[in-house]
């Protein structure tokens, strides 16, 4: 699927991402890198208002030298704390994720805070000039500092990447709920497998998108796709028959695409057998009768093997479903999930190596 196919769903997909952002704060760094403000704008506005608040007023002189000195010391301490609360909010804001290109501006803000603190200590009780700090803070969240211009289209490109790559699992989930949606190919198709592999590679190559929540989305989607293929294979009689090591030679083995091959084949053999009997060709008739008898036994044996293999696959489907549900519920850590997937898919038919790369992308505390 190309980017153009996603554009009609951009609005709803972005809305879904923002809904998840409100539920999972782990997604905040992704939106911040793309220039979508979260708490930063609110904190800046509060700080700008706090800096304009009137500071404490000096105490009245009582004439008692010791008492006046103590009151003055408390006044200077309260005066410093009055502005220190705002400075602390700014430092807390700078610790929040934001556009990486604004880091130099964050350093300038920290230097200005240090200078203001020093001025307040050197000149206690005197309000410093906050003009430069206020300007830096506004440039910081507006992303419009003249000395740190952002490349044109940078943030738009990141938001598009966030939608098309991080939002891809949500798009698939939405498409699966709508039986008439053709936004993505069926989970069991080779087209979906190729598309999903391309999306995973793009996600792995985009370091700023790496996030435990998004990684879990991709792994869960890989589990869903593998489960869908496993269900399909457990009900595909022709595929189960092809997996048998030794098959009795019939026309269907030679022509797997011909559905009525065996019926035609045995009808022909039966006709030749009756013809040989009526013609009193006893040796060919005997050989044909023996062949048909052996064929019946071979087909019964193959049916038992196919039924046993189908039952085995059905049990694997149940196990895969249970593993998938436990992982989505957060009951299975990624490293343990990787071990279980290797046990369920020893031949590597259902889980690509990129799935194990995704599971090793983050370190988790158990």
Tab-separated table of C-alpha atoms in Angstrom:
chain	number	residue	atom	x	y	z
A	1	UNK	CA	0.000	0.000	0.000
A	2	UNK	CA	1.395	3.392	-0.899
A	3	UNK	CA	1.027	6.683	0.911
A	4	UNK	CA	-1.765	7.843	-1.391
A	5	UNK	CA	-3.932	4.938	-0.285
A	6	UNK	CA	-3.647	6.129	3.305
A	7	UNK	CA	-4.588	9.749	2.694
A	8	UNK	CA	-8.376	9.234	2.787
A	9	UNK	CA	-7.970	7.752	6.281
A	10	UNK	CA	-5.507	10.362	7.552
A	11	UNK	CA	-8.044	12.199	9.685
A	12	UNK	CA	-9.552	9.162	11.353
A	13	UNK	CA	-6.160	7.544	11.792
A	14	UNK	CA	-4.729	10.652	13.403
A	15	UNK	CA	-7.780	10.824	15.648
A	16	UNK	CA	-7.205	7.220	16.697
A	17	UNK	CA	-3.554	7.974	17.467
A	18	UNK	CA	-4.513	10.958	19.590
A	19	UNK	CA	-7.055	8.844	21.460
A	20	UNK	CA	-4.320	6.361	22.267
A	21	UNK	CA	-2.044	9.240	23.249
A	22	UNK	CA	-4.559	10.312	25.869
A	23	UNK	CA	-4.645	6.755	27.237
A	24	UNK	CA	-0.942	5.909	27.059
A	25	UNK	CA	1.492	8.653	28.000
A	26	UNK	CA	4.323	6.561	26.561
A	27	UNK	CA	3.255	7.866	23.141
A	28	UNK	CA	3.907	11.481	24.130
A	29	UNK	CA	7.538	11.518	22.833
A	30	UNK	CA	6.353	10.591	19.329
A	31	UNK	CA	3.947	13.503	19.121
A	32	UNK	CA	6.495	15.830	20.730
A	33	UNK	CA	9.151	14.937	18.140
A	34	UNK	CA	6.598	15.718	15.442
A	35	UNK	CA	5.996	19.157	16.975
A	36	UNK	CA	2.575	18.449	18.510
A	37	UNK	CA	2.554	20.241	21.885
A	38	UNK	CA	1.249	18.504	24.944
A	39	UNK	CA	1.848	19.984	28.377
A	40	UNK	CA	4.579	22.340	27.145
A	41	UNK	CA	2.247	25.048	25.901
A	42	UNK	CA	0.231	24.953	29.126
A	43	UNK	CA	3.352	25.129	31.304
A	44	UNK	CA	4.781	28.063	29.325
A	45	UNK	CA	1.539	30.018	29.598
A	46	UNK	CA	1.380	29.405	33.351
A	47	UNK	CA	5.000	30.479	33.817
A	48	UNK	CA	4.443	33.675	31.812
A	49	UNK	CA	1.475	34.504	34.037
A	50	UNK	CA	3.377	33.639	37.245
A	51	UNK	CA	6.317	35.858	36.329
A	52	UNK	CA	3.945	38.832	36.097
A	53	UNK	CA	2.490	38.232	39.550
A	54	UNK	CA	3.432	40.747	42.176
A	55	UNK	CA	6.232	39.563	44.480
A	56	UNK	CA	5.967	39.757	48.267
A	57	UNK	CA	6.141	43.236	49.764
A	58	UNK	CA	8.951	44.225	52.158
A	59	UNK	CA	8.174	43.971	55.891
A	60	UNK	CA	7.570	47.062	57.981
A	61	UNK	CA	10.423	48.293	60.140
A	62	UNK	CA	9.684	47.832	63.832
A	63	UNK	CA	12.826	49.426	65.237
A	64	UNK	CA	14.010	46.144	66.769
A	65	UNK	CA	17.284	45.505	64.918
A	66	UNK	CA	17.377	41.746	65.481
A	67	UNK	CA	13.729	41.264	64.695
A	68	UNK	CA	13.926	43.466	61.602
A	69	UNK	CA	16.955	41.501	60.381
A	70	UNK	CA	15.100	38.190	60.822
A	71	UNK	CA	12.010	39.511	59.042
A	72	UNK	CA	14.147	40.868	56.214
A	73	UNK	CA	15.894	37.507	55.839
A	74	UNK	CA	12.534	35.734	55.691
A	75	UNK	CA	11.352	38.300	53.165
A	76	UNK	CA	14.381	37.737	50.918
A	77	UNK	CA	13.910	33.975	51.197
A	78	UNK	CA	10.217	34.227	50.303
A	79	UNK	CA	11.036	36.635	47.473
A	80	UNK	CA	13.476	34.109	46.013
A	81	UNK	CA	11.000	31.213	46.407
A	82	UNK	CA	8.304	33.294	44.711
A	83	UNK	CA	10.261	33.181	41.451
A	84	UNK	CA	11.960	29.848	42.125
A	85	UNK	CA	8.605	28.083	41.747
A	86	UNK	CA	8.353	29.416	38.193
A	87	UNK	CA	11.976	28.495	37.464
A	88	UNK	CA	11.307	24.958	38.676
A	89	UNK	CA	8.295	24.698	36.346
A	90	UNK	CA	10.494	25.767	33.451
A	91	UNK	CA	13.117	23.136	34.305
A	92	UNK	CA	10.407	20.500	34.568
A	93	UNK	CA	9.080	21.573	31.169
A	94	UNK	CA	12.557	21.323	29.621
A	95	UNK	CA	12.722	17.708	30.810
A	96	UNK	CA	9.614	16.891	28.780
A	97	UNK	CA	10.133	15.465	25.264
A	98	UNK	CA	10.073	18.047	22.501
A	99	UNK	CA	11.378	18.662	18.994
A	100	UNK	CA	15.072	17.609	19.080
A	101	UNK	CA	16.116	20.666	17.074
A	102	UNK	CA	15.087	22.837	20.044
A	103	UNK	CA	17.695	21.380	22.407
A	104	UNK	CA	20.142	24.298	21.905
A	105	UNK	CA	17.335	26.681	22.837
A	106	UNK	CA	16.657	24.593	25.928
A	107	UNK	CA	20.297	25.064	26.898
A	108	UNK	CA	19.956	28.823	26.471
A	109	UNK	CA	16.885	28.813	28.730
A	110	UNK	CA	18.793	26.918	31.427
A	111	UNK	CA	21.621	29.457	31.218
A	112	UNK	CA	19.130	32.292	31.578
A	113	UNK	CA	17.618	30.603	34.626
A	114	UNK	CA	21.056	30.297	36.206
A	115	UNK	CA	21.711	33.986	35.534
A	116	UNK	CA	18.361	35.003	37.042
A	117	UNK	CA	18.955	32.903	40.150
A	118	UNK	CA	22.372	34.469	40.568
A	119	UNK	CA	20.883	37.956	40.204
A	120	UNK	CA	18.200	37.215	42.784
A	121	UNK	CA	20.844	36.066	45.262
A	122	UNK	CA	23.164	38.972	44.595
A	123	UNK	CA	20.359	41.545	44.677
A	124	UNK	CA	17.778	40.117	47.092
A	125	UNK	CA	14.382	41.726	47.006
A	126	UNK	CA	14.896	43.251	43.580
A	127	UNK	CA	12.822	41.925	40.678
A	128	UNK	CA	15.007	40.962	37.704
A	129	UNK	CA	14.149	41.551	34.061
A	130	UNK	CA	12.368	38.496	32.662
A	131	UNK	CA	12.049	39.807	29.098
A	132	UNK	CA	14.693	37.505	27.637
A	133	UNK	CA	13.369	34.439	29.477
A	134	UNK	CA	9.825	35.131	28.323
A	135	UNK	CA	10.976	35.514	24.725
A	136	UNK	CA	12.992	32.280	24.839
A	137	UNK	CA	10.053	30.369	26.290
A	138	UNK	CA	7.700	31.613	23.579
A	139	UNK	CA	10.192	30.730	20.853
A	140	UNK	CA	10.674	27.331	22.475
A	141	UNK	CA	7.099	26.130	22.213
A	142	UNK	CA	6.278	28.085	19.037
A	143	UNK	CA	9.354	26.665	17.274
A	144	UNK	CA	10.072	29.999	15.640
A	145	UNK	CA	13.445	31.115	17.016
A	146	UNK	CA	15.203	33.089	14.253
A	147	UNK	CA	18.581	31.466	14.971
A	148	UNK	CA	17.135	27.911	14.939
A	149	UNK	CA	14.928	27.723	11.852
A	150	UNK	CA	13.409	24.324	11.176
A	151	UNK	CA	13.790	22.876	7.661
A	152	UNK	CA	10.677	23.399	5.600
A	153	UNK	CA	8.307	20.456	5.779
A	154	UNK	CA	10.254	18.745	8.598
A	155	UNK	CA	7.397	18.559	11.099
A	156	UNK	CA	4.798	17.786	8.418
A	157	UNK	CA	6.968	14.893	7.267
A	158	UNK	CA	7.307	13.561	10.798
A	159	UNK	CA	3.562	13.745	11.354
A	160	UNK	CA	2.981	11.917	8.089
A	161	UNK	CA	5.523	9.291	9.131
A	162	UNK	CA	3.846	8.993	12.520
A	163	UNK	CA	0.514	8.382	10.827
A	164	UNK	CA	1.657	6.022	8.095
A	165	UNK	CA	4.103	3.897	10.089
A	166	UNK	CA	3.132	4.093	13.766
A	167	UNK	CA	-0.553	4.198	12.872
A	168	UNK	CA	-0.423	1.263	10.433
A	169	UNK	CA	-1.469	-1.388	13.010
A	170	UNK	CA	-4.436	0.796	13.990
A	171	UNK	CA	-5.385	1.146	10.328
A	172	UNK	CA	-5.350	-2.647	9.921
A	173	UNK	CA	-7.471	-3.126	13.038
A	174	UNK	CA	-9.971	-0.593	11.737
A	175	UNK	CA	-10.068	-2.265	8.313
A	176	UNK	CA	-10.625	-5.713	9.827
A	177	UNK	CA	-13.685	-4.461	11.697
A	178	UNK	CA	-15.261	-3.299	8.429
A	179	UNK	CA	-16.076	-6.296	6.184
A	180	UNK	CA	-16.376	-4.002	3.151
A	181	UNK	CA	-13.066	-2.211	3.673
A	182	UNK	CA	-10.320	-2.743	1.107
A	183	UNK	CA	-7.771	-0.498	2.830
A	184	UNK	CA	-5.495	-3.482	3.495
A	185	UNK	CA	-5.228	-6.945	1.894
A	186	UNK	CA	-6.505	-9.997	3.796
A	187	UNK	CA	-4.237	-11.138	6.622
A	188	UNK	CA	-3.683	-14.508	4.952
A	189	UNK	CA	-2.558	-13.049	1.616
A	190	UNK	CA	1.022	-12.733	0.385
A	191	UNK	CA	0.285	-9.079	-0.404
A	192	UNK	CA	-0.376	-8.342	3.258
A	193	UNK	CA	2.704	-10.253	4.332
A	194	UNK	CA	4.893	-8.214	1.967
A	195	UNK	CA	3.212	-4.953	2.975
A	196	UNK	CA	3.568	-5.730	6.663
A	197	UNK	CA	7.232	-6.665	6.261
A	198	UNK	CA	7.868	-3.341	4.501
A	199	UNK	CA	6.118	-1.448	7.306
A	200	UNK	CA	8.149	-3.243	9.960
A	201	UNK	CA	11.393	-2.440	8.143
A	202	UNK	CA	10.376	1.222	7.925
A	203	UNK	CA	9.539	1.224	11.622
A	204	UNK	CA	12.859	-0.369	12.565
A	205	UNK	CA	14.737	2.117	10.367
A	206	UNK	CA	13.005	5.139	11.974
A	207	UNK	CA	14.665	5.376	15.378
A	208	UNK	CA	12.568	8.244	16.756
A	209	UNK	CA	9.411	6.161	16.307
A	210	UNK	CA	10.640	3.306	18.488
A	211	UNK	CA	8.170	3.064	21.322
A	212	UNK	CA	7.052	0.110	23.475
A	213	UNK	CA	3.375	0.761	22.728
A	214	UNK	CA	3.856	0.901	18.946
A	215	UNK	CA	6.161	-2.122	19.056
A	216	UNK	CA	3.462	-4.037	20.908
A	217	UNK	CA	0.974	-3.042	18.192
A	218	UNK	CA	3.228	-4.427	15.486
A	219	UNK	CA	3.968	-7.649	17.368
A	220	UNK	CA	0.252	-8.167	18.085
A	221	UNK	CA	-0.500	-7.642	14.386
A	222	UNK	CA	2.178	-10.182	13.462
A	223	UNK	CA	0.568	-12.658	15.875
A	224	UNK	CA	-2.864	-12.009	14.363
A	225	UNK	CA	-1.562	-12.548	10.830
A	226	UNK	CA	0.224	-15.753	11.807
A	227	UNK	CA	-2.904	-16.990	13.591
A	228	UNK	CA	-5.036	-16.258	10.508
A	229	UNK	CA	-2.628	-18.177	8.264
A	230	UNK	CA	-2.527	-21.061	10.707
A	231	UNK	CA	-6.325	-21.270	10.750
A	232	UNK	CA	-6.379	-21.246	6.951
A	233	UNK	CA	-3.788	-24.010	6.754
A	234	UNK	CA	-5.636	-26.175	9.271
A	235	UNK	CA	-8.702	-26.224	6.984
A	236	UNK	CA	-6.879	-26.481	3.639
A	237	UNK	CA	-7.220	-30.155	2.673
A	238	UNK	CA	-5.059	-29.859	-0.431
A	239	UNK	CA	-2.216	-28.283	1.505
A	240	UNK	CA	-2.431	-30.901	4.242
A	241	UNK	CA	-2.263	-33.625	1.596
A	242	UNK	CA	0.822	-32.043	0.013
A	243	UNK	CA	2.588	-32.144	3.359
A	244	UNK	CA	2.440	-35.965	3.455
A	245	UNK	CA	5.876	-37.498	2.922
A	246	UNK	CA	4.703	-40.517	0.895
A	247	UNK	CA	1.546	-40.320	-1.183
A	248	UNK	CA	-0.103	-43.023	-3.227
A	249	UNK	CA	0.423	-42.144	-6.906
A	250	UNK	CA	-2.758	-40.672	-8.342
A	251	UNK	CA	-3.673	-38.117	-10.959
A	252	UNK	CA	-4.241	-35.442	-8.292
A	253	UNK	CA	-0.578	-35.703	-7.294
A	254	UNK	CA	0.471	-34.960	-10.856
A	255	UNK	CA	-2.233	-32.315	-11.443
A	256	UNK	CA	-2.808	-30.563	-8.082
A	257	UNK	CA	-4.841	-27.813	-9.716
A	258	UNK	CA	-7.434	-30.243	-11.118
A	259	UNK	CA	-10.062	-30.733	-8.366
A	260	UNK	CA	-11.778	-33.788	-9.916
A	261	UNK	CA	-8.508	-35.480	-10.858
A	262	UNK	CA	-8.945	-38.513	-8.558
A	263	UNK	CA	-12.571	-39.079	-9.569
A	264	UNK	CA	-11.611	-39.113	-13.236
A	265	UNK	CA	-8.571	-41.287	-12.522
A	266	UNK	CA	-10.416	-44.007	-10.594
A	267	UNK	CA	-13.401	-43.911	-12.914
A	268	UNK	CA	-10.981	-44.600	-15.735
A	269	UNK	CA	-9.286	-47.436	-13.824
A	270	UNK	CA	-12.673	-48.948	-12.910
A	271	UNK	CA	-13.750	-48.811	-16.548
A	272	UNK	CA	-10.538	-50.491	-17.656
A	273	UNK	CA	-11.018	-53.177	-14.988
A	274	UNK	CA	-14.577	-53.999	-16.141
A	275	UNK	CA	-13.417	-53.989	-19.761
A	276	UNK	CA	-10.561	-56.413	-18.947
A	277	UNK	CA	-12.954	-58.725	-17.092
A	278	UNK	CA	-15.476	-58.788	-19.943
A	279	UNK	CA	-12.636	-59.308	-22.416
A	280	UNK	CA	-11.279	-62.112	-20.206
A	281	UNK	CA	-7.876	-60.472	-19.947
A	282	UNK	CA	-7.347	-62.029	-16.542
A	283	UNK	CA	-3.830	-60.861	-15.828
A	284	UNK	CA	-4.463	-57.134	-16.531
A	285	UNK	CA	-7.833	-57.422	-14.758
A	286	UNK	CA	-6.165	-58.977	-11.688
A	287	UNK	CA	-3.471	-56.315	-11.623
A	288	UNK	CA	-6.070	-53.555	-11.869
A	289	UNK	CA	-8.171	-55.103	-9.077
A	290	UNK	CA	-5.074	-55.353	-6.844
A	291	UNK	CA	-4.173	-51.726	-7.690
A	292	UNK	CA	-7.666	-50.505	-6.810
A	293	UNK	CA	-7.644	-52.471	-3.519
A	294	UNK	CA	-4.265	-51.042	-2.550
A	295	UNK	CA	-5.497	-47.551	-3.506
A	296	UNK	CA	-8.448	-47.850	-1.134
A	297	UNK	CA	-6.120	-48.793	1.737
A	298	UNK	CA	-3.666	-46.034	0.839
A	299	UNK	CA	-6.400	-43.416	0.747
A	300	UNK	CA	-7.697	-44.535	4.133
A	301	UNK	CA	-4.179	-44.262	5.554
A	302	UNK	CA	-3.726	-40.796	4.018
A	303	UNK	CA	-7.063	-39.669	5.423
A	304	UNK	CA	-6.018	-40.715	8.914
A	305	UNK	CA	-2.712	-38.891	8.553
A	306	UNK	CA	-4.439	-35.767	7.249
A	307	UNK	CA	-6.960	-35.854	10.108
A	308	UNK	CA	-4.147	-36.262	12.629
A	309	UNK	CA	-2.197	-33.389	11.092
A	310	UNK	CA	-5.318	-31.224	11.046
A	311	UNK	CA	-5.956	-31.963	14.728
A	312	UNK	CA	-2.334	-31.049	15.471
A	313	UNK	CA	-2.709	-27.751	13.616
A	314	UNK	CA	-5.974	-26.996	15.400
A	315	UNK	CA	-4.230	-27.530	18.734
A	316	UNK	CA	-1.482	-25.173	17.587
A	317	UNK	CA	-4.111	-22.601	16.616
A	318	UNK	CA	-5.568	-22.780	20.115
A	319	UNK	CA	-2.102	-22.408	21.642
A	320	UNK	CA	-1.214	-19.488	19.362
A	321	UNK	CA	-4.480	-17.775	20.247
A	322	UNK	CA	-3.804	-18.200	23.958
A	323	UNK	CA	-0.237	-16.885	23.593
A	324	UNK	CA	-1.483	-13.916	21.568
A	325	UNK	CA	-4.161	-13.006	24.133
A	326	UNK	CA	-1.715	-13.266	27.031
A	327	UNK	CA	0.802	-11.037	25.264
A	328	UNK	CA	-1.785	-8.381	24.395
A	329	UNK	CA	-2.959	-8.425	28.018
A	330	UNK	CA	0.627	-7.840	29.149
A	331	UNK	CA	0.959	-11.206	30.895
A	332	UNK	CA	3.842	-12.465	28.736
A	333	UNK	CA	7.145	-10.520	28.616
A	334	UNK	CA	8.726	-10.087	25.162
A	335	UNK	CA	11.714	-12.346	25.805
A	336	UNK	CA	9.447	-15.183	26.941
A	337	UNK	CA	7.164	-14.562	23.965
A	338	UNK	CA	10.124	-14.926	21.581
A	339	UNK	CA	10.915	-18.324	23.132
A	340	UNK	CA	7.296	-19.462	22.803
A	341	UNK	CA	7.067	-18.331	19.181
A	342	UNK	CA	10.181	-20.300	18.288
A	343	UNK	CA	8.613	-23.359	19.894
A	344	UNK	CA	5.379	-22.887	17.952
A	345	UNK	CA	7.094	-22.140	14.635
A	346	UNK	CA	10.246	-24.237	14.473
A	347	UNK	CA	10.480	-23.987	10.679
A	348	UNK	CA	10.032	-20.198	10.617
A	349	UNK	CA	6.968	-20.426	8.379
A	350	UNK	CA	4.638	-18.102	10.264
A	351	UNK	CA	6.882	-15.606	12.070
A	352	UNK	CA	9.468	-13.588	10.173
A	353	UNK	CA	12.841	-12.767	11.771
A	354	UNK	CA	11.733	-9.136	12.046
A	355	UNK	CA	9.216	-10.190	14.708
A	356	UNK	CA	12.063	-11.305	16.959
A	357	UNK	CA	13.889	-8.056	16.177
A	358	UNK	CA	10.814	-6.156	17.363
A	359	UNK	CA	10.682	-8.184	20.566
A	360	UNK	CA	14.311	-7.308	21.307
A	361	UNK	CA	13.910	-3.624	20.502
A	362	UNK	CA	13.268	-2.491	24.092
A	363	UNK	CA	14.444	-3.498	27.531
A	364	UNK	CA	11.625	-4.270	29.940
A	365	UNK	CA	11.543	-4.419	33.713
A	366	UNK	CA	9.804	-7.554	34.894
